[in-house]
Amino acid sequence: MDTGAGGSESEQRDYREEVSAFVERFAADLVAAGMARMPARIFACLLAEDAGALSAAELSERLKVSPAAVSGAVRYLAEMHMVGRERVPGERREIYRIHADLWYETVTSRDQMLNRWAATLKQGVEVLGPGTPAGVRAEETADFFNFVKLELDSLMDRWRAHRGR
């Protein structure tokens, strides 16, 4: 049911309620995966918006939360490179937009994190001793992160090919 632009008042209200329920369900999934509740709700709300962007006032109104809650959550999402801030031309207000290549950027940042972790763990092997139980665990963990990194590289290549179809 696509009644975002047309339809009776009742149909539009039903549509808004269904979208709101979807936003809350997806936000709950993100919270279950470790994201804080307010950033999860704001991210899900932006994802559900056709334009992929809303102002702080619009987010506050749709989620029925304070502007301060929106501000803190958007700051977190921007730091995580999940949303960007844009000035509305000719106005003082900003809008918050989901990045076009959000999932690619998220995986790429994880790739960089895996490299750092593997390098630190390799240094840890030397400190802990390669033959000690702790050193063996650190080595195996570093090997696992290197394996995951290679798999992510391959996965992203396949994703780009799939998306290009």
Coordinates of C-alpha atoms in Angstrom, one line a residue:
M1 CA 0.0 0.0 0.0
D2 CA 1.7 3.2 -1.2
T3 CA -0.4 6.0 0.2
G4 CA 2.4 8.4 1.2
A5 CA 1.3 10.9 -1.4
G6 CA -2.4 10.2 -2.1
G7 CA -5.3 8.3 -0.8
S8 CA -8.0 9.2 1.8
E9 CA -7.1 10.7 5.1
S10 CA -7.8 7.3 6.8
E11 CA -5.5 5.5 4.3
Q12 CA -2.8 8.0 4.9
R13 CA -3.1 7.6 8.7
D14 CA -3.0 3.8 8.3
Y15 CA 0.1 4.1 6.1
R16 CA 1.8 6.4 8.6
E17 CA 1.0 4.0 11.4
E18 CA 2.4 1.0 9.4
V19 CA 5.6 3.0 8.6
S20 CA 5.9 3.9 12.3
A21 CA 5.5 0.3 13.3
F22 CA 8.2 -0.7 10.8
V23 CA 10.5 2.0 12.1
E24 CA 10.1 0.7 15.7
R25 CA 10.6 -3.0 14.6
F26 CA 13.8 -2.2 12.7
A27 CA 15.1 0.0 15.5
A28 CA 14.5 -2.9 17.9
D29 CA 16.5 -5.2 15.6
L30 CA 19.4 -2.6 15.6
V31 CA 19.2 -2.3 19.4
A32 CA 19.4 -6.1 19.7
A33 CA 22.5 -5.9 17.6
G34 CA 24.1 -3.5 20.0
M35 CA 23.1 0.0 18.8
A36 CA 21.8 2.5 21.3
R37 CA 18.0 2.9 21.2
M38 CA 17.7 6.6 20.0
P39 CA 20.3 6.4 17.2
A40 CA 18.6 3.2 16.1
R41 CA 15.2 4.8 16.0
I42 CA 16.5 7.9 14.1
F43 CA 18.4 5.7 11.6
A44 CA 15.3 3.5 11.0
C45 CA 13.2 6.7 10.5
L46 CA 15.6 8.1 8.0
L47 CA 15.8 4.8 6.2
A48 CA 11.9 4.7 5.9
E49 CA 11.8 8.2 4.5
D50 CA 11.6 8.3 0.6
A51 CA 14.0 11.2 0.5
G52 CA 16.4 9.5 3.0
A53 CA 16.6 12.8 4.8
L54 CA 14.8 14.8 7.5
S55 CA 15.4 17.8 9.7
A56 CA 15.8 17.6 13.4
A57 CA 12.3 19.0 13.9
E58 CA 10.8 16.4 11.5
L59 CA 12.6 13.6 13.3
S60 CA 11.5 14.9 16.7
E61 CA 7.9 15.1 15.5
R62 CA 7.8 11.7 13.9
L63 CA 9.5 9.9 16.7
K64 CA 7.8 12.0 19.5
V65 CA 11.1 12.8 21.2
S66 CA 12.8 15.9 22.3
P67 CA 15.1 17.9 20.0
A68 CA 18.0 17.2 22.4
A69 CA 17.5 13.5 22.0
V70 CA 17.6 13.9 18.2
S71 CA 20.7 16.0 18.5
G72 CA 22.7 13.5 20.5
A73 CA 21.6 10.6 18.4
V74 CA 22.4 12.3 15.1
R75 CA 25.8 13.3 16.4
Y76 CA 26.5 9.6 17.2
L77 CA 25.2 8.5 13.8
A78 CA 27.4 11.1 12.0
E79 CA 30.5 9.9 14.0
M80 CA 29.7 6.4 12.9
H81 CA 29.4 7.6 9.2
M82 CA 25.9 6.4 9.0
V83 CA 24.3 9.8 8.3
G84 CA 25.6 13.1 7.0
R85 CA 24.5 16.7 7.8
E86 CA 23.5 19.1 5.0
R87 CA 22.5 22.7 5.2
V88 CA 19.3 23.6 3.5
P89 CA 20.1 26.3 0.9
G90 CA 18.9 29.7 2.1
E91 CA 18.0 28.4 5.5
R92 CA 19.8 28.0 8.9
R93 CA 18.5 24.5 9.5
E94 CA 20.2 21.3 8.7
I95 CA 18.9 18.0 7.4
Y96 CA 20.3 14.6 8.2
R97 CA 20.7 12.2 5.3
I98 CA 21.5 8.5 5.1
H99 CA 24.7 8.0 3.0
A100 CA 24.0 6.6 -0.4
D101 CA 26.6 3.8 0.0
L102 CA 25.9 3.3 3.6
W103 CA 26.5 -0.4 3.8
Y104 CA 29.6 -0.3 1.7
E105 CA 31.0 2.4 3.9
T106 CA 30.1 0.5 7.0
V107 CA 31.8 -2.7 5.8
T108 CA 34.8 -0.7 4.6
S109 CA 35.2 0.9 8.0
R110 CA 35.0 -2.6 9.6
D111 CA 37.7 -3.7 7.2
Q112 CA 40.0 -1.0 8.5
M113 CA 39.1 -1.9 12.1
L114 CA 40.0 -5.6 11.3
N115 CA 43.4 -4.6 10.0
R116 CA 44.1 -2.6 13.1
W117 CA 43.0 -5.4 15.4
A118 CA 45.0 -8.0 13.5
A119 CA 48.1 -5.8 13.7
T120 CA 47.7 -5.2 17.4
L121 CA 47.2 -8.9 18.0
K122 CA 50.3 -9.8 16.0
Q123 CA 52.2 -7.4 18.3
G124 CA 50.5 -9.1 21.3
V125 CA 51.8 -12.5 20.1
E126 CA 55.3 -11.2 20.5
V127 CA 54.7 -9.7 23.9
L128 CA 52.7 -12.8 25.2
G129 CA 55.1 -15.3 23.6
P130 CA 54.2 -17.3 20.5
G131 CA 54.2 -20.6 22.4
T132 CA 52.1 -19.6 25.4
P133 CA 48.4 -20.3 25.6
A134 CA 47.7 -16.5 25.5
G135 CA 50.0 -16.0 22.5
V136 CA 48.4 -18.9 20.6
R137 CA 44.9 -17.4 21.3
A138 CA 46.1 -14.0 20.1
E139 CA 47.7 -15.5 16.9
E140 CA 44.5 -17.5 16.2
T141 CA 42.4 -14.3 16.7
A142 CA 44.7 -12.3 14.4
D143 CA 44.5 -15.1 11.7
F144 CA 40.7 -15.1 12.0
F145 CA 40.5 -11.3 11.5
N146 CA 42.8 -11.5 8.5
F147 CA 40.6 -14.3 7.1
V148 CA 37.4 -12.2 7.7
K149 CA 39.1 -9.2 6.0
L150 CA 39.9 -11.3 2.9
E151 CA 36.3 -12.6 2.8
L152 CA 34.9 -9.1 3.1
D153 CA 37.0 -7.9 0.2
S154 CA 35.7 -10.8 -1.9
L155 CA 32.2 -10.2 -0.7
M156 CA 32.3 -6.5 -1.6
D157 CA 33.6 -7.3 -5.1
R158 CA 30.6 -9.7 -5.5
W159 CA 28.2 -7.1 -4.1
R160 CA 29.4 -4.4 -6.6
A161 CA 29.0 -6.9 -9.5
H162 CA 25.5 -7.9 -8.2
R163 CA 24.5 -4.3 -7.8
G164 CA 25.7 -3.4 -11.3
R165 CA 23.2 -5.9 -12.9

